[in-house]
mmCIF file of C-alpha atoms in Angstrom:
data_model
loop_
_atom_site.group_PDB
_atom_site.id
_atom_site.type_symbol
_atom_site.label_atom_id
_atom_site.label_comp_id
_atom_site.label_asym_id
_atom_site.label_seq_id
_atom_site.Cartn_x
_atom_site.Cartn_y
_atom_site.Cartn_z
ATOM 1 C CA MET A 1 -6.570 -5.321 4.894
ATOM 2 C CA SER A 2 -6.397 -5.194 8.689
ATOM 3 C CA SER A 3 -3.979 -2.933 10.540
ATOM 4 C CA ASP A 4 -1.904 -6.043 11.284
ATOM 5 C CA ASP A 5 -1.338 -6.492 7.536
ATOM 6 C CA TRP A 6 -0.123 -2.940 7.052
ATOM 7 C CA ALA A 7 3.424 -2.152 5.964
ATOM 8 C CA LEU A 8 4.995 1.088 4.792
ATOM 9 C CA SER A 9 6.750 0.360 1.506
ATOM 10 C CA LYS A 10 7.635 3.639 -0.191
ATOM 11 C CA VAL A 11 8.459 7.264 0.581
ATOM 12 C CA ILE A 12 7.963 10.001 -1.971
ATOM 13 C CA SER A 13 9.086 13.604 -1.807
ATOM 14 C CA GLY A 14 9.910 16.519 -4.078
ATOM 15 C CA GLY A 15 13.701 16.481 -3.875
ATOM 16 C CA GLN A 16 14.077 19.991 -2.445
ATOM 17 C CA SER A 17 16.732 20.794 0.144
ATOM 18 C CA GLY A 18 15.753 20.433 3.803
ATOM 19 C CA VAL A 19 12.919 18.036 4.646
ATOM 20 C CA ASP A 20 12.551 16.565 1.133
ATOM 21 C CA HIS A 21 16.206 15.624 0.933
ATOM 22 C CA ALA A 22 16.171 14.144 4.438
ATOM 23 C CA ALA A 23 13.087 12.070 3.619
ATOM 24 C CA LEU A 24 14.621 10.461 0.555
ATOM 25 C CA GLU A 25 17.964 9.785 2.236
ATOM 26 C CA VAL A 26 16.541 8.233 5.407
ATOM 27 C CA ALA A 27 14.000 6.161 3.452
ATOM 28 C CA ARG A 28 16.742 4.701 1.296
ATOM 29 C CA GLU A 29 18.876 4.098 4.384
ATOM 30 C CA SER A 30 15.928 2.223 5.919
ATOM 31 C CA GLY A 31 15.526 -0.021 2.888
ATOM 32 C CA LEU A 32 12.317 1.596 1.617
ATOM 33 C CA ALA A 33 11.614 2.412 -2.003
ATOM 34 C CA ILE A 34 11.789 6.114 -2.877
ATOM 35 C CA GLY A 35 10.322 8.287 -5.611
ATOM 36 C CA GLY A 36 8.068 11.232 -6.253
ATOM 37 C CA TRP A 37 7.551 14.174 -8.579
ATOM 38 C CA CYS A 38 9.901 17.107 -9.096
ATOM 39 C CA PRO A 39 9.665 20.192 -11.358
ATOM 40 C CA ALA A 40 10.658 19.963 -15.015
ATOM 41 C CA GLY A 41 14.415 20.269 -15.289
ATOM 42 C CA ARG A 42 14.793 18.644 -11.836
ATOM 43 C CA LEU A 43 15.058 22.100 -10.315
ATOM 44 C CA CYS A 44 15.657 22.766 -6.640
ATOM 45 C CA GLU A 45 16.884 25.801 -4.746
ATOM 46 C CA ASP A 46 20.510 24.684 -4.677
ATOM 47 C CA GLY A 47 20.664 23.690 -8.341
ATOM 48 C CA ILE A 48 19.673 20.386 -9.924
ATOM 49 C CA ILE A 49 18.287 17.392 -8.020
ATOM 50 C CA ALA A 50 20.857 14.609 -7.938
ATOM 51 C CA ALA A 51 20.399 11.885 -10.543
ATOM 52 C CA HIS A 52 20.460 9.086 -7.930
ATOM 53 C CA TYR A 53 17.034 10.215 -6.695
ATOM 54 C CA PRO A 54 14.543 8.384 -8.998
ATOM 55 C CA LEU A 55 12.095 11.291 -9.290
ATOM 56 C CA GLN A 56 9.795 11.933 -12.233
ATOM 57 C CA GLU A 57 9.573 15.391 -13.763
ATOM 58 C CA THR A 58 6.241 17.177 -14.036
ATOM 59 C CA PRO A 59 5.426 18.943 -17.325
ATOM 60 C CA SER A 60 5.800 22.300 -15.587
ATOM 61 C CA ALA A 61 8.769 23.851 -13.790
ATOM 62 C CA ALA A 62 6.335 25.290 -11.230
ATOM 63 C CA TYR A 63 6.850 23.849 -7.750
ATOM 64 C CA ILE A 64 3.128 23.755 -6.951
ATOM 65 C CA GLU A 65 2.446 21.100 -9.592
ATOM 66 C CA ARG A 66 5.057 18.848 -8.034
ATOM 67 C CA THR A 67 3.547 19.494 -4.607
ATOM 68 C CA GLU A 68 0.060 18.582 -5.771
ATOM 69 C CA TRP A 69 1.077 15.439 -7.617
ATOM 70 C CA ASN A 70 3.011 14.061 -4.642
ATOM 71 C CA VAL A 71 -0.047 14.560 -2.436
ATOM 72 C CA ARG A 72 -2.266 12.988 -5.082
ATOM 73 C CA ASP A 73 -0.090 9.906 -5.582
ATOM 74 C CA SER A 74 0.414 9.060 -1.915
ATOM 75 C CA ASP A 75 -1.763 7.432 0.739
ATOM 76 C CA GLY A 76 -1.001 10.216 3.211
ATOM 77 C CA THR A 77 1.294 13.173 3.853
ATOM 78 C CA LEU A 78 3.626 13.802 6.777
ATOM 79 C CA VAL A 79 4.594 17.464 7.164
ATOM 80 C CA LEU A 80 7.703 18.236 9.216
ATOM 81 C CA ALA A 81 8.086 21.892 10.168
ATOM 82 C CA ARG A 82 9.373 24.307 12.776
ATOM 83 C CA GLY A 83 6.687 26.545 14.230
ATOM 84 C CA MET A 84 4.197 28.092 11.824
ATOM 85 C CA THR A 85 3.928 26.746 8.293
ATOM 86 C CA GLY A 86 3.835 28.891 5.202
ATOM 87 C CA GLY A 87 4.557 28.911 1.473
ATOM 88 C CA GLY A 88 4.794 25.512 -0.160
ATOM 89 C CA THR A 89 4.442 23.707 3.170
ATOM 90 C CA ALA A 90 1.094 25.377 3.836
ATOM 91 C CA ALA A 91 0.045 24.562 0.268
ATOM 92 C CA THR A 92 0.844 20.898 0.902
ATOM 93 C CA ILE A 93 -1.504 20.835 3.883
ATOM 94 C CA THR A 94 -4.281 22.535 1.882
ATOM 95 C CA LEU A 95 -3.879 20.061 -0.996
ATOM 96 C CA ALA A 96 -4.001 17.097 1.386
ATOM 97 C CA CYS A 97 -7.369 18.364 2.604
ATOM 98 C CA GLN A 98 -8.612 18.854 -0.959
ATOM 99 C CA TYR A 99 -7.586 15.343 -1.964
ATOM 100 C CA ARG A 100 -8.954 13.950 1.312
ATOM 101 C CA ARG A 101 -5.645 12.344 2.162
ATOM 102 C CA PRO A 102 -4.589 11.832 5.786
ATOM 103 C CA CYS A 103 -2.168 14.557 6.852
ATOM 104 C CA ARG A 104 -0.073 14.765 10.025
ATOM 105 C CA ILE A 105 1.861 17.915 10.967
ATOM 106 C CA VAL A 106 4.857 17.574 13.271
ATOM 107 C CA ASN A 107 6.513 20.615 14.870
ATOM 108 C CA LEU A 108 10.154 19.635 15.284
ATOM 109 C CA ASP A 109 10.726 22.523 17.710
ATOM 110 C CA GLN A 110 8.539 20.683 20.226
ATOM 111 C CA PRO A 111 9.090 17.294 21.895
ATOM 112 C CA VAL A 112 8.177 14.877 19.131
ATOM 113 C CA ASP A 113 5.841 11.911 19.429
ATOM 114 C CA ALA A 114 7.413 9.245 17.225
ATOM 115 C CA PRO A 115 5.088 6.448 18.481
ATOM 116 C CA GLY A 116 2.119 8.678 17.668
ATOM 117 C CA THR A 117 3.294 9.074 14.077
ATOM 118 C CA ILE A 118 3.846 5.334 13.710
ATOM 119 C CA ALA A 119 0.329 4.729 15.056
ATOM 120 C CA TRP A 120 -1.022 7.298 12.561
ATOM 121 C CA LEU A 121 0.690 5.501 9.693
ATOM 122 C CA ARG A 122 -0.718 2.153 10.820
ATOM 123 C CA GLU A 123 -4.249 3.383 11.497
ATOM 124 C CA ASN A 124 -4.449 4.970 8.046
ATOM 125 C CA ARG A 125 -2.684 1.987 6.446
ATOM 126 C CA ILE A 126 -0.296 4.252 4.583
ATOM 127 C CA ARG A 127 1.904 2.270 2.226
ATOM 128 C CA VAL A 128 3.122 5.206 0.122
ATOM 129 C CA LEU A 129 4.013 8.180 2.311
ATOM 130 C CA ASN A 130 4.569 11.709 1.024
ATOM 131 C CA ILE A 131 6.943 13.681 3.251
ATOM 132 C CA ALA A 132 7.113 17.453 2.911
ATOM 133 C CA GLY A 133 8.356 20.502 4.764
ATOM 134 C CA PRO A 134 10.413 23.701 4.539
ATOM 135 C CA ARG A 135 13.554 24.251 2.549
ATOM 136 C CA GLU A 136 16.874 24.563 4.315
ATOM 137 C CA SER A 137 17.151 28.229 3.260
ATOM 138 C CA THR A 138 13.917 29.212 5.003
ATOM 139 C CA SER A 139 14.402 27.005 8.059
ATOM 140 C CA ALA A 140 18.077 26.546 8.891
ATOM 141 C CA GLY A 141 18.827 23.144 10.379
ATOM 142 C CA ILE A 142 15.502 21.593 9.332
ATOM 143 C CA GLY A 143 17.260 18.893 7.287
ATOM 144 C CA ALA A 144 19.243 17.564 10.246
ATOM 145 C CA MET A 145 16.206 17.712 12.551
ATOM 146 C CA ALA A 146 14.063 15.887 9.982
ATOM 147 C CA THR A 147 16.770 13.243 9.561
ATOM 148 C CA ASP A 148 16.890 12.523 13.294
ATOM 149 C CA TYR A 149 13.100 12.283 13.519
ATOM 150 C CA LEU A 150 12.629 10.144 10.416
ATOM 151 C CA ARG A 151 15.249 7.648 11.564
ATOM 152 C CA GLN A 152 13.041 6.991 14.568
ATOM 153 C CA ILE A 153 9.859 6.320 12.627
ATOM 154 C CA LEU A 154 10.806 4.783 9.272
ATOM 155 C CA ALA A 155 12.723 1.819 10.647
ATOM 156 C CA ALA A 156 9.880 1.063 13.078
ATOM 157 C CA ALA A 157 7.265 1.479 10.334
ATOM 158 C CA ARG A 158 9.096 -1.052 8.176
ATOM 159 C CA ALA A 159 9.448 -3.595 10.976
ATOM 160 C CA PRO A 160 6.066 -5.415 10.532
ATOM 161 C CA ALA A 161 6.789 -6.143 6.875
ATOM 162 C CA LEU A 162 10.276 -7.382 7.695
ATOM 163 C CA ALA A 163 8.935 -9.689 10.390
ATOM 164 C CA ARG A 164 6.469 -11.312 7.971
ATOM 165 C CA ARG A 165 9.100 -11.619 5.270
ATOM 166 C CA ASN A 166 11.608 -13.174 7.673
ATOM 167 C CA GLU A 167 9.020 -15.720 8.824
ATOM 168 C CA ARG A 168 8.414 -16.714 5.215
ATOM 169 C CA LEU A 169 12.147 -16.910 4.522
ATOM 170 C CA ALA A 170 12.636 -19.176 7.531
ATOM 171 C CA ARG A 171 10.054 -21.555 6.065
ATOM 172 C CA PHE A 172 11.739 -21.351 2.666
ATOM 173 C CA GLN A 173 14.959 -22.679 4.181
ATOM 174 C CA ASP A 174 13.181 -26.012 4.797
ATOM 175 C CA VAL A 175 12.095 -26.423 1.159
ATOM 176 C CA ASP A 176 13.345 -29.526 -0.652
ATOM 177 C CA ILE A 177 11.181 -30.248 -3.702
ATOM 178 C CA TYR A 178 9.848 -27.093 -5.382
ATOM 179 C CA PRO A 179 6.905 -28.067 -7.631
ATOM 180 C CA VAL A 180 5.926 -25.676 -10.434
ATOM 181 C CA THR A 181 2.546 -26.061 -12.110
ATOM 182 C CA CYS A 182 1.914 -26.454 -15.826
ATOM 183 C CA GLN A 183 -1.617 -27.558 -16.623
ATOM 184 C CA GLN A 184 -0.820 -27.919 -20.321
ATOM 185 C CA LEU A 185 1.728 -30.635 -19.496
ATOM 186 C CA SER A 186 -0.257 -32.559 -16.883
ATOM 187 C CA LEU A 187 -1.783 -35.444 -18.863
ATOM 188 C CA GLY A 188 -5.152 -33.687 -18.956
ATOM 189 C CA ARG A 189 -5.250 -33.015 -15.210
ATOM 190 C CA THR A 190 -5.745 -29.628 -13.587
ATOM 191 C CA ASP A 191 -3.309 -27.514 -11.590
ATOM 192 C CA GLU A 192 -5.665 -27.974 -8.658
ATOM 193 C CA ALA A 193 -5.187 -31.753 -8.910
ATOM 194 C CA MET A 194 -1.420 -31.285 -8.916
ATOM 195 C CA LEU A 195 -1.687 -29.093 -5.822
ATOM 196 C CA ASP A 196 -3.562 -31.785 -3.920
ATOM 197 C CA ALA A 197 -0.993 -34.395 -4.957
ATOM 198 C CA ILE A 198 2.127 -32.495 -3.967
ATOM 199 C CA ILE A 199 0.620 -31.492 -0.613
ATOM 200 C CA ALA A 200 -0.227 -35.128 0.073
ATOM 201 C CA ALA A 201 3.436 -35.938 -0.630
ATOM 202 C CA GLY A 202 4.688 -33.370 1.882
ATOM 203 C CA ALA A 203 5.895 -30.561 -0.395
ATOM 204 C CA ARG A 204 6.428 -27.319 1.511
ATOM 205 C CA ILE A 205 6.136 -24.908 -1.427
ATOM 206 C CA VAL A 206 4.392 -24.588 -4.790
ATOM 207 C CA GLN A 207 4.725 -22.108 -7.611
ATOM 208 C CA LEU A 208 1.588 -21.310 -9.569
ATOM 209 C CA ARG A 209 2.705 -20.826 -13.161
ATOM 210 C CA ASP A 210 0.193 -20.503 -16.001
ATOM 211 C CA LYS A 211 1.295 -18.704 -19.161
ATOM 212 C CA GLU A 212 -1.985 -19.270 -21.017
ATOM 213 C CA ALA A 213 -4.711 -18.328 -18.523
ATOM 214 C CA SER A 214 -6.332 -14.907 -18.633
ATOM 215 C CA LYS A 215 -5.620 -12.607 -15.708
ATOM 216 C CA ARG A 216 -9.103 -13.280 -14.316
ATOM 217 C CA GLU A 217 -8.670 -17.063 -14.652
ATOM 218 C CA LEU A 218 -5.264 -16.895 -12.994
ATOM 219 C CA TYR A 219 -6.694 -14.840 -10.140
ATOM 220 C CA ARG A 220 -9.450 -17.414 -9.572
ATOM 221 C CA LYS A 221 -6.907 -20.211 -9.542
ATOM 222 C CA ALA A 222 -4.598 -18.259 -7.224
ATOM 223 C CA GLU A 223 -7.468 -17.727 -4.773
ATOM 224 C CA HIS A 224 -7.994 -21.486 -4.601
ATOM 225 C CA PHE A 225 -4.268 -22.152 -4.235
ATOM 226 C CA ARG A 226 -4.062 -19.606 -1.408
ATOM 227 C CA ARG A 227 -6.937 -21.195 0.523
ATOM 228 C CA VAL A 228 -5.471 -24.679 0.230
ATOM 229 C CA THR A 229 -1.840 -23.764 0.875
ATOM 230 C CA ALA A 230 -2.765 -21.642 3.909
ATOM 231 C CA LEU A 231 -4.708 -24.572 5.336
ATOM 232 C CA HIS A 232 -1.718 -26.904 4.996
ATOM 233 C CA GLY A 233 1.101 -24.463 5.816
ATOM 234 C CA VAL A 234 2.564 -24.558 2.303
ATOM 235 C CA LEU A 235 4.299 -21.513 0.790
ATOM 236 C CA LEU A 236 2.589 -20.123 -2.312
ATOM 237 C CA ILE A 237 4.705 -18.393 -4.957
ATOM 238 C CA ILE A 238 3.074 -16.732 -7.979
ATOM 239 C CA ASN A 239 5.028 -16.757 -11.219
ATOM 240 C CA ASP A 240 5.480 -13.345 -12.905
ATOM 241 C CA HIS A 241 2.402 -11.518 -11.542
ATOM 242 C CA VAL A 242 3.091 -9.221 -8.599
ATOM 243 C CA ASP A 243 -0.488 -7.931 -8.690
ATOM 244 C CA ILE A 244 -1.930 -11.442 -8.336
ATOM 245 C CA ALA A 245 0.455 -12.178 -5.466
ATOM 246 C CA LEU A 246 -0.765 -9.018 -3.742
ATOM 247 C CA ALA A 247 -4.417 -9.702 -4.453
ATOM 248 C CA VAL A 248 -4.439 -13.154 -2.847
ATOM 249 C CA ASP A 249 -1.738 -12.430 -0.233
ATOM 250 C CA ALA A 250 0.588 -15.096 -1.617
ATOM 251 C CA ASP A 251 3.885 -15.690 0.152
ATOM 252 C CA GLY A 252 5.922 -14.450 -2.764
ATOM 253 C CA VAL A 253 6.495 -13.997 -6.465
ATOM 254 C CA HIS A 254 9.021 -15.428 -8.907
ATOM 255 C CA LEU A 255 10.348 -13.106 -11.614
ATOM 256 C CA GLY A 256 12.140 -13.840 -14.881
ATOM 257 C CA GLN A 257 14.700 -11.643 -16.569
ATOM 258 C CA ASP A 258 11.982 -10.012 -18.712
ATOM 259 C CA ASP A 259 9.505 -9.450 -15.874
ATOM 260 C CA LEU A 260 9.093 -6.530 -13.494
ATOM 261 C CA PRO A 261 12.517 -5.575 -12.056
ATOM 262 C CA VAL A 262 13.244 -6.978 -8.607
ATOM 263 C CA THR A 263 13.836 -3.461 -7.239
ATOM 264 C CA VAL A 264 10.356 -2.353 -8.297
ATOM 265 C CA ALA A 265 8.705 -5.522 -7.016
ATOM 266 C CA ARG A 266 10.414 -5.093 -3.653
ATOM 267 C CA SER A 267 8.860 -1.633 -3.245
ATOM 268 C CA LEU A 268 5.408 -3.110 -3.885
ATOM 269 C CA ILE A 269 5.701 -6.264 -1.752
ATOM 270 C CA PRO A 270 8.097 -5.580 1.144
ATOM 271 C CA ASP A 271 6.646 -8.451 3.189
ATOM 272 C CA LYS A 272 6.879 -11.165 0.522
ATOM 273 C CA ILE A 273 9.554 -13.465 -0.858
ATOM 274 C CA ILE A 274 10.975 -12.525 -4.249
ATOM 275 C CA GLY A 275 12.691 -15.148 -6.373
ATOM 276 C CA ALA A 276 14.606 -14.359 -9.546
ATOM 277 C CA SER A 277 15.521 -16.578 -12.481
ATOM 278 C CA THR A 278 19.233 -16.339 -13.299
ATOM 279 C CA HIS A 279 21.322 -17.896 -16.028
ATOM 280 C CA SER A 280 24.809 -16.612 -15.170
ATOM 281 C CA ILE A 281 27.011 -15.424 -12.326
ATOM 282 C CA GLU A 282 26.372 -11.821 -13.384
ATOM 283 C CA GLU A 283 22.590 -12.205 -13.247
ATOM 284 C CA ALA A 284 22.794 -13.967 -9.886
ATOM 285 C CA CYS A 285 24.904 -11.197 -8.359
ATOM 286 C CA LYS A 286 22.581 -8.509 -9.739
ATOM 287 C CA ALA A 287 19.514 -10.268 -8.330
ATOM 288 C CA GLU A 288 21.141 -10.319 -4.888
ATOM 289 C CA THR A 289 22.073 -6.626 -5.126
ATOM 290 C CA ASP A 290 18.557 -5.722 -6.291
ATOM 291 C CA GLY A 291 16.902 -7.325 -3.265
ATOM 292 C CA ALA A 292 15.885 -10.839 -4.304
ATOM 293 C CA ASP A 293 15.402 -13.374 -1.502
ATOM 294 C CA TYR A 294 16.430 -16.396 -3.542
ATOM 295 C CA ILE A 295 17.579 -17.150 -7.062
ATOM 296 C CA ASN A 296 16.911 -19.986 -9.452
ATOM 297 C CA ILE A 297 19.857 -21.322 -11.425
ATOM 298 C CA GLY A 298 18.972 -22.819 -14.763
ATOM 299 C CA PRO A 299 18.134 -24.340 -17.060
ATOM 300 C CA ILE A 300 20.340 -27.172 -15.843
ATOM 301 C CA TYR A 301 19.325 -29.504 -18.673
ATOM 302 C CA THR A 302 17.360 -28.978 -21.872
ATOM 303 C CA THR A 303 13.697 -28.306 -21.171
ATOM 304 C CA GLY A 304 10.499 -27.848 -23.095
ATOM 305 C CA THR A 305 8.784 -25.689 -20.479
ATOM 306 C CA LYS A 306 10.813 -22.524 -21.227
ATOM 307 C CA ALA A 307 10.122 -21.018 -24.647
ATOM 308 C CA GLY A 308 13.067 -19.405 -26.397
ATOM 309 C CA ILE A 309 15.802 -21.216 -24.443
ATOM 310 C CA SER A 310 17.780 -23.681 -26.540
ATOM 311 C CA GLY A 311 20.906 -24.184 -24.447
ATOM 312 C CA PHE A 312 21.470 -25.394 -20.915
ATOM 313 C CA LEU A 313 23.991 -24.710 -18.168
ATOM 314 C CA GLY A 314 24.701 -28.197 -16.879
ATOM 315 C CA PRO A 315 25.189 -29.231 -13.236
ATOM 316 C CA GLU A 316 28.615 -27.567 -13.169
ATOM 317 C CA ALA A 317 26.845 -24.175 -13.143
ATOM 318 C CA ILE A 318 25.594 -24.983 -9.646
ATOM 319 C CA ARG A 319 29.191 -25.202 -8.396
ATOM 320 C CA GLU A 320 30.093 -21.998 -10.233
ATOM 321 C CA ILE A 321 27.124 -19.800 -9.308
ATOM 322 C CA GLY A 322 25.993 -21.127 -5.929
ATOM 323 C CA PRO A 323 29.106 -20.106 -3.936
ATOM 324 C CA ARG A 324 29.085 -16.627 -5.491
ATOM 325 C CA THR A 325 25.870 -15.566 -3.773
ATOM 326 C CA LYS A 326 24.739 -15.458 -0.157
ATOM 327 C CA LEU A 327 21.172 -16.170 -1.248
ATOM 328 C CA PRO A 328 19.534 -19.592 -1.055
ATOM 329 C CA PHE A 329 18.971 -21.019 -4.514
ATOM 330 C CA THR A 330 16.800 -23.422 -6.399
ATOM 331 C CA VAL A 331 17.734 -25.203 -9.610
ATOM 332 C CA MET A 332 15.454 -26.010 -12.509
ATOM 333 C CA GLY A 333 15.327 -27.175 -16.085
ATOM 334 C CA GLY A 334 14.907 -30.682 -17.406
ATOM 335 C CA ILE A 335 15.621 -32.349 -14.052
ATOM 336 C CA LYS A 336 14.242 -35.880 -13.898
ATOM 337 C CA PRO A 337 14.879 -38.926 -11.669
ATOM 338 C CA HIS A 338 17.485 -40.303 -14.094
ATOM 339 C CA ASN A 339 19.631 -37.135 -14.082
ATOM 340 C CA LEU A 340 18.994 -35.900 -10.544
ATOM 341 C CA ALA A 341 22.147 -37.403 -8.994
ATOM 342 C CA PRO A 342 24.666 -35.002 -10.640
ATOM 343 C CA VAL A 343 22.481 -32.058 -9.562
ATOM 344 C CA LEU A 344 22.493 -33.189 -5.945
ATOM 345 C CA GLU A 345 26.217 -33.950 -6.072
ATOM 346 C CA ALA A 346 26.853 -30.388 -7.284
ATOM 347 C CA GLY A 347 25.329 -29.047 -4.074
ATOM 348 C CA ALA A 348 21.711 -28.293 -4.969
ATOM 349 C CA THR A 349 19.255 -28.893 -2.118
ATOM 350 C CA ARG A 350 16.088 -27.254 -3.480
ATOM 351 C CA ILE A 351 15.006 -28.798 -6.751
ATOM 352 C CA ALA A 352 12.339 -27.105 -8.875
ATOM 353 C CA VAL A 353 10.532 -29.382 -11.302
ATOM 354 C CA VAL A 354 7.529 -29.361 -13.598
ATOM 355 C CA THR A 355 7.121 -32.448 -15.763
ATOM 356 C CA ALA A 356 9.020 -34.722 -13.370
ATOM 357 C CA ILE A 357 5.756 -34.489 -11.434
ATOM 358 C CA THR A 358 3.038 -33.355 -13.856
ATOM 359 C CA MET A 359 3.761 -35.981 -16.548
ATOM 360 C CA GLN A 360 3.779 -38.889 -14.092
ATOM 361 C CA PRO A 361 0.665 -41.046 -13.655
ATOM 362 C CA ASP A 362 1.086 -40.864 -9.876
ATOM 363 C CA MET A 363 1.967 -37.237 -9.105
ATOM 364 C CA ALA A 364 1.976 -37.737 -5.334
ATOM 365 C CA GLY A 365 4.255 -40.762 -5.638
ATOM 366 C CA ALA A 366 6.634 -38.930 -7.984
ATOM 367 C CA THR A 367 6.812 -35.990 -5.582
ATOM 368 C CA ALA A 368 7.466 -38.200 -2.579
ATOM 369 C CA SER A 369 10.190 -40.129 -4.416
ATOM 370 C CA LEU A 370 12.015 -36.949 -5.440
ATOM 371 C CA ARG A 371 11.742 -35.567 -1.916
ATOM 372 C CA GLN A 372 13.233 -38.712 -0.451
ATOM 373 C CA ARG A 373 16.262 -38.521 -2.719
ATOM 374 C CA ILE A 374 16.833 -34.833 -1.906
ATOM 375 C CA LEU A 375 16.561 -35.435 1.830
ATOM 376 C CA GLU A 376 18.933 -38.420 1.654
ATOM 377 C CA ALA A 377 21.481 -36.296 -0.240
ATOM 378 C CA ARG A 378 21.281 -33.617 2.438
ATOM 379 C CA LYS A 379 22.190 -36.175 5.115
ATOM 380 C CA SER A 380 25.190 -37.530 3.230
#
């Protein structure tokens, strides 16, 4: 990963008053994921750490264990202090040295160098940042000072990821046909052959979906898909597997209701598109709240590509769900040329299909024909 690919995605801290509390609050305010370790019993000097901080408890109630584990589980530690450091703050610095993690110490009593800290984060490619410092009781006013400082750096540190994500989202707006692979339903042809066909037909996106391949086989296939899609300016979405999307630098991932939660995926891939399958107004609204970039509404008609789903929503679901979300949406499930018209009439403009392409003798021709109908409906 080059420094240009770097993006801060998560802040962890121990939940104590003062710097810890400021770190978690400002990170959440900036749209970053938060977490970290806290002592057993969620103990802090002013009582119990609030439940809305998603911290994990260490086996011990000793503060030093929490301090060590936060250093261990981060890519680097930022220490915010006033003057000389001591106690747990000094221990944090010592542990960072022992674990050979980058550590930057900022004295908030002196003129602060926010650009220098941002450069430090980028140069060390810190994605998970541990933030530590004194308690409010030992350094009065440290929480407010830390808040002011962190507001300067966290929003700027998140900016590169947002820029990449926004560029991908802008390209997603132009999507019309949304092909989804299924090698098992491709008349003996490979997913790679389907990719070549849909690109030849002008598709602007493809979702790599393979429920039967091993993780290694899927990774190999995803590498090929990434090379080809990058060459032709086509968005690549990986179905289900956030780790594969990260490994090949795909443009995004699509998650079902039983996959990794959208909130967790967002913390891991802040620069990528996240799509979420939804089957109701409630699921669509939750996906939007959780940070999805687009939703899929479906299944519209009965389909054989989704195991365990016997019913279907019908085109009327598009009119019911679509206006209830601000997110762009795709529709999927049993859509074929003969039943496409009601889907388009209901307001769908991005149509996801599998067998309407993969089961056709001429996959490129089928893709082009579907695209033409979608584009004509958009003009009308």
